[in-house]
Amino acid sequence: MQHDSAGFLRPLEELLAVARTGHVTDAAAELGVPQPTLSRSLARLSAEVGAPLLLRRGRGIALSRHGRLLADAAERAVAEVEEALRAIRAEVDPGAGRVRLGFQHALGADLVPRALRVFHDRHPRVTLQLAEGGAEHLVADVAGGRLDLALVAVLEPSTGTGLASLVLGTQPLRVLLPRGHHLAGPGDHGASGRGSRGAEDGRAGQVALTDLAEEPFVAMATGYGLRTITDAMMREAGAPRRPAYECEDLATAGGLVAAGLGFTVVPAGVDYPGTVEVALDAGARRAERVVQLVWSSAGPPAPVTALRDVLEETLPGLLGASPPRDDRAGRAAGHDAGPRAGHSAEHGAGHRT
């Protein structure tokens, strides 16, 4: 794919394409130029630098030490030029442009599509580039300028330097067990005929993480929001666990649970076949995760602001929370003190405007 900054940093983009593909032929195809033309351009770039940038490795090529130094700088330069061009185009035509939105996998099944339907109806000319991943990676991508907005679900609302955030609501968390599990409660005994241990000690219909000490733990991979949440809850309960399985998709985790290979913690309502959700007793903490929107506090372009406003308007209602009050001028900078829908936190830029 060609970057939007083509014409400004063309030789550097060519070097990056070769670094990505490992072959001049593949890079030329990606850039849409003849291979001889690309080879001559790379040779000119090496001559200008005064050092070889590429090394032959079998049938492919690799960057030399000097090539890697230049490619690392080129990647940053191209990203900055792309951002500048996008901002300029957004200012000239605020009704169009492109917005890069990242979100966790579980939020993309229902919440995000319903909100984007509203956004599309209002801004049909804006292009959306969507990305899915773990909470930590998504926030890092916003901080690094690779995403404009990130929708994440975390244990406690927080934001890094140069980022702003808005808590949109919360999602209850449940223990996911295989159907027929003896802790699944009286409505799902299976062959064992036993009820929930939580019911035996006064926690009717609830299961604590300590009740699952002997059960294999199916976890999300490190860096994913649910993994961070469950690790923290287990430490607080005095029952830290080493996962038996680590997954990058909740559907896979649900399949492992359905197969009887362990338990996991999920947002309420995932409804995986062969499983049952049981209320989670998190002790002094409420068994929920905070859904938070994160963006750069450096003044996003108009299309980004438009999508942010639609998400702020629609998602609290979809999450069952009250819509945020329209009191932006009175929202203070700093970390959010609690998961109140509509409360924003900005760092490094003062009040949200």
C-alpha positions as MATLAB code, in Angstrom:
seq = 'MQHDSAGFLRPLEELLAVARTGHVTDAAAELGVPQPTLSRSLARLSAEVGAPLLLRRGRGIALSRHGRLLADAAERAVAEVEEALRAIRAEVDPGAGRVRLGFQHALGADLVPRALRVFHDRHPRVTLQLAEGGAEHLVADVAGGRLDLALVAVLEPSTGTGLASLVLGTQPLRVLLPRGHHLAGPGDHGASGRGSRGAEDGRAGQVALTDLAEEPFVAMATGYGLRTITDAMMREAGAPRRPAYECEDLATAGGLVAAGLGFTVVPAGVDYPGTVEVALDAGARRAERVVQLVWSSAGPPAPVTALRDVLEETLPGLLGASPPRDDRAGRAAGHDAGPRAGHSAEHGAGHRT';
ca = [
       0.000    0.000    0.000;
       1.199    3.531   -0.723;
       1.297    6.117    2.020;
      -0.665    9.352    1.696;
       2.646   11.218    1.907;
       3.855    9.884   -1.474;
       5.706   12.644   -3.283;
       7.079   14.107   -0.061;
       9.162   11.185    1.170;
       9.073    8.814   -1.782;
      12.620    7.368   -1.470;
      12.080    6.668    2.223;
       8.738    5.024    1.526;
      10.452    2.773   -1.007;
      13.025    1.750    1.578;
      10.247    0.960    4.064;
       8.418   -1.149    1.465;
      11.559   -3.213    0.859;
      12.019   -3.622    4.610;
       8.436   -4.881    4.953;
       8.487   -7.330    2.066;
      12.113   -8.509    2.028;
      12.072   -8.521   -1.789;
      12.524   -5.751   -4.338;
       9.997   -7.434   -6.638;
       7.300   -7.561   -3.948;
       8.063   -4.016   -2.844;
       7.778   -2.775   -6.442;
       4.393   -4.498   -6.783;
       3.203   -2.959   -3.527;
       4.294    0.499   -4.640;
       2.978    0.078   -8.176;
       6.292    0.740   -9.946;
       8.502   -1.394  -12.226;
      11.213   -3.350  -10.412;
      14.099   -1.713  -12.371;
      12.776    1.730  -11.440;
      12.707    0.804   -7.748;
      16.199   -0.738   -7.907;
      17.623    2.441   -9.438;
      15.896    4.599   -6.843;
      17.300    2.512   -3.983;
      20.768    2.681   -5.506;
      20.505    6.490   -5.685;
      19.389    6.604   -2.056;
      22.364    4.472   -0.975;
      24.693    6.774   -2.940;
      23.204    9.847   -1.272;
      23.592    8.301    2.176;
      27.119    7.146    1.404;
      26.645    3.623    2.738;
      24.975    0.418    1.519;
      21.412    0.181    2.817;
      20.520   -3.343    1.657;
      22.164   -6.767    1.994;
      21.364   -9.871   -0.027;
      20.051  -12.769    2.078;
      19.468  -15.882   -0.018;
      16.685  -15.057   -2.466;
      15.659  -11.992   -0.526;
      17.227   -8.876    0.888;
      17.566   -7.366    4.345;
      18.446   -3.953    5.669;
      22.043   -3.278    6.591;
      22.813   -1.632    9.931;
      22.799    1.765    8.198;
      19.609    0.824    6.348;
      17.893   -0.009    9.618;
      18.922    3.321   11.131;
      17.489    5.174    8.141;
      14.324    3.027    8.020;
      13.561    3.653   11.699;
      13.849    7.406   11.152;
      11.875    7.160    7.900;
       8.986    5.378    9.597;
       8.664    8.210   12.109;
       8.995   10.861    9.409;
       6.389    9.269    7.127;
       3.937    8.919   10.034;
       4.368   12.595   10.933;
       3.882   13.741    7.342;
       0.775   11.525    7.005;
      -0.624   13.041   10.176;
       0.046   16.575    8.955;
      -1.600   15.914    5.587;
      -4.607   14.303    7.238;
      -5.024   17.244    9.617;
      -4.804   19.722    6.744;
      -7.390   17.824    4.689;
      -9.670   17.578    7.700;
      -9.502   21.337    8.227;
     -10.252   22.006    4.570;
     -13.124   19.505    4.476;
     -14.235   18.624    8.027;
     -17.111   16.532    6.666;
     -14.734   13.969    5.165;
     -11.326   12.625    6.114;
     -10.317    9.400    7.823;
     -10.599    8.297   11.439;
      -8.640    5.404   12.935;
     -10.634    3.710   15.704;
      -9.328    0.834   17.803;
     -11.356   -1.326   20.169;
     -11.200   -4.609   22.012;
     -12.599   -7.675   20.270;
     -15.552   -8.159   22.630;
     -16.703   -4.565   22.103;
     -16.806   -5.057   18.333;
     -19.537   -7.673   18.300;
     -22.401   -5.330   19.166;
     -21.566   -2.004   20.831;
     -19.218   -0.560   18.200;
     -21.336   -1.478   15.133;
     -24.458    0.073   16.664;
     -22.626    3.312   17.447;
     -21.001    3.421   14.004;
     -24.418    3.099   12.386;
     -25.349    6.434   13.980;
     -22.037    7.982   12.936;
     -22.394    6.832    9.322;
     -25.879    8.286    9.069;
     -24.527   11.674   10.124;
     -21.134   11.633    8.418;
     -21.360    9.315    5.387;
     -18.223   10.738    3.717;
     -15.864   10.005    6.600;
     -13.786    6.848    6.127;
     -13.258    4.689    9.214;
     -10.192    2.508    9.638;
     -10.893   -0.065   12.356;
      -8.387   -2.027   14.422;
      -8.863   -4.612   17.172;
      -6.471   -5.581   19.931;
      -5.692   -5.625   23.631;
      -6.317   -2.593   25.833;
      -2.660   -1.829   26.546;
      -1.694   -2.055   22.885;
      -4.605    0.139   21.774;
      -3.774    2.895   24.265;
      -0.127    2.709   23.199;
      -1.205    3.081   19.571;
      -3.141    6.241   20.415;
      -0.131    7.616   22.286;
       2.095    6.761   19.309;
      -0.204    8.407   16.770;
      -1.188    5.134   15.084;
      -4.815    5.433   16.237;
      -7.052    8.463   16.736;
      -9.428    6.889   19.238;
      -9.386    3.724   21.338;
     -12.343    2.151   23.075;
     -11.073   -0.040   25.911;
     -12.512   -1.849   28.918;
     -10.282   -1.738   31.989;
     -10.387   -2.351   35.741;
      -9.721    1.280   36.697;
      -9.983    4.352   34.435;
      -6.615    5.954   33.720;
      -4.772    7.747   30.956;
      -1.142    8.479   30.097;
       0.604   11.751   29.473;
      -0.674   13.571   26.399;
      -3.880   11.540   26.318;
      -7.449   12.371   27.278;
     -10.148    9.926   28.322;
     -13.857    9.642   28.930;
     -15.585    6.948   30.977;
     -18.686    5.812   29.090;
     -20.039    3.213   31.501;
     -19.360   -0.218   32.947;
     -19.890   -3.855   31.994;
     -20.620   -6.571   34.597;
     -18.129   -9.440   34.646;
     -19.127  -13.086   34.919;
     -17.406  -16.405   35.463;
     -17.808  -18.583   32.366;
     -18.109  -22.295   33.151;
     -18.868  -25.366   31.034;
     -22.532  -26.300   31.057;
     -23.201  -28.847   33.795;
     -20.321  -27.628   36.004;
     -21.029  -28.142   39.721;
     -20.510  -24.408   40.395;
     -22.943  -23.342   37.682;
     -25.817  -23.062   40.169;
     -29.075  -24.917   40.764;
     -30.367  -24.097   37.283;
     -27.522  -25.927   35.584;
     -26.484  -28.923   37.679;
     -25.628  -31.245   34.835;
     -24.805  -34.785   35.899;
     -23.291  -33.798   39.251;
     -26.527  -32.517   40.804;
     -24.537  -30.099   43.000;
     -25.306  -26.433   43.396;
     -22.972  -23.453   43.585;
     -20.491  -23.420   46.438;
     -21.301  -19.718   46.676;
     -24.846  -20.630   47.667;
     -23.489  -22.833   50.468;
     -21.593  -19.987   52.174;
     -24.182  -17.232   51.718;
     -23.145  -15.899   48.300;
     -26.269  -17.149   46.550;
     -25.756  -17.475   42.809;
     -22.193  -16.157   42.957;
     -18.772  -17.738   42.541;
     -15.589  -16.295   43.996;
     -12.233  -16.733   42.307;
     -11.057  -18.654   45.377;
     -13.802  -21.213   44.659;
     -11.994  -21.969   41.407;
      -8.569  -22.644   42.903;
      -8.548  -26.217   41.577;
      -9.949  -25.346   38.142;
      -7.737  -24.709   35.072;
      -7.733  -21.010   34.143;
      -8.338  -20.004   30.524;
      -6.850  -16.504   30.196;
      -6.552  -13.848   27.566;
      -3.008  -13.035   26.443;
      -0.878  -10.550   28.343;
      -1.754   -6.977   27.382;
      -5.442   -7.724   26.846;
      -7.865   -5.870   29.096;
      -9.547   -8.959   30.558;
      -6.150  -10.483   31.378;
      -5.088   -7.363   33.264;
      -8.418   -7.320   35.100;
      -8.435  -10.999   36.073;
      -4.786  -10.925   37.168;
      -5.514   -7.944   39.431;
      -8.664   -9.542   40.866;
      -6.851  -12.785   41.586;
      -4.016  -10.972   43.345;
      -6.526   -9.034   45.458;
      -8.307  -12.289   46.333;
      -4.999  -13.841   47.392;
      -5.337  -16.464   44.682;
      -2.948  -15.581   41.825;
      -3.093  -18.132   39.024;
      -0.892  -19.312   36.210;
      -3.083  -19.819   33.119;
      -3.477  -23.257   31.624;
      -4.334  -21.623   28.279;
      -3.734  -18.139   26.868;
      -5.911  -16.809   24.041;
      -6.123  -13.735   21.838;
      -9.843  -14.068   21.109;
     -12.742  -14.440   23.533;
     -14.447  -16.856   21.151;
     -11.488  -19.219   21.489;
     -11.582  -18.887   25.270;
     -15.310  -19.658   25.207;
     -14.691  -22.738   23.074;
     -12.064  -24.034   25.503;
     -14.453  -23.553   28.413;
     -17.264  -25.324   26.526;
     -14.892  -28.244   25.972;
     -14.445  -28.558   29.738;
     -10.858  -27.345   29.732;
     -11.274  -24.694   32.418;
     -13.019  -21.435   33.336;
     -12.569  -17.838   32.292;
     -13.934  -14.378   33.140;
     -16.025  -12.584   30.502;
     -18.262   -9.523   30.164;
     -21.892  -10.430   30.790;
     -23.912  -11.609   27.823;
     -21.274  -13.328   25.665;
     -23.579  -16.359   25.244;
     -21.100  -19.002   24.052;
     -22.691  -22.391   23.208;
     -22.026  -25.079   25.800;
     -21.246  -22.609   28.581;
     -23.055  -20.866   31.412;
     -22.354  -17.484   32.983;
     -22.296  -17.228   36.773;
     -22.163  -14.019   38.810;
     -18.648  -13.225   40.028;
     -18.013  -12.378   43.682;
     -15.038   -9.974   43.562;
     -14.962   -9.288   47.300;
     -14.729   -5.590   48.163;
     -14.552   -4.682   44.469;
     -17.523   -4.575   42.130;
     -17.298   -7.299   39.504;
     -17.262   -5.012   36.481;
     -14.969   -3.363   33.975;
     -14.924    0.292   32.999;
     -15.486    1.142   29.326;
     -13.288    4.112   28.477;
     -12.672    6.176   25.344;
      -9.097    7.436   24.868;
      -7.746   10.024   22.411;
      -4.875   12.471   22.025;
      -5.243   15.677   24.010;
      -3.343   17.581   21.303;
      -6.496   18.713   19.514;
      -7.865   16.021   17.159;
      -9.100   16.891   13.625;
     -12.783   17.561   13.047;
     -13.758   14.023   11.849;
     -12.123   12.502   14.954;
     -14.007   14.921   17.171;
     -17.254   14.027   15.368;
     -16.791   10.301   15.992;
     -15.765   10.915   19.590;
     -18.961   12.907   20.142;
     -21.140   10.167   18.635;
     -19.494    7.492   20.799;
     -19.969    9.707   23.849;
     -23.629   10.158   22.962;
     -24.551    6.566   22.088;
     -22.431    4.140   24.090;
     -23.515    5.056   27.631;
     -27.086    4.228   26.697;
     -26.034    0.944   25.086;
     -24.075    0.096   28.233;
     -27.086    0.887   30.416;
     -25.636    4.100   31.848;
     -27.071    7.583   31.804;
     -25.875    9.693   28.853;
     -23.051   12.094   29.788;
     -24.072   15.599   30.788;
     -23.048   18.289   28.302;
     -20.763   20.119   30.729;
     -17.483   19.858   28.882;
     -16.267   23.290   29.923;
     -16.439   22.276   33.566;
     -14.550   18.991   33.279;
     -11.229   19.172   35.020;
      -7.932   17.725   33.892;
      -6.421   14.809   35.768;
      -7.274   11.176   36.451;
     -10.867   10.140   36.848;
     -11.762    9.433   40.426;
     -14.268    6.730   39.558;
     -16.237    5.069   36.777;
     -18.902    7.743   36.302;
     -20.361    7.827   32.823;
     -19.529   11.081   31.139;
     -16.503   12.028   33.234;
     -13.435   12.865   31.179;
      -9.783   13.064   32.129;
      -7.198   15.043   30.198;
      -3.469   15.060   30.696;
      -1.112   17.674   29.413;
      -3.716   19.846   27.716;
      -6.056   21.182   30.381;
      -9.810   21.233   29.900;
     -11.472   19.537   26.980;
     -12.867   21.991   24.450;
];
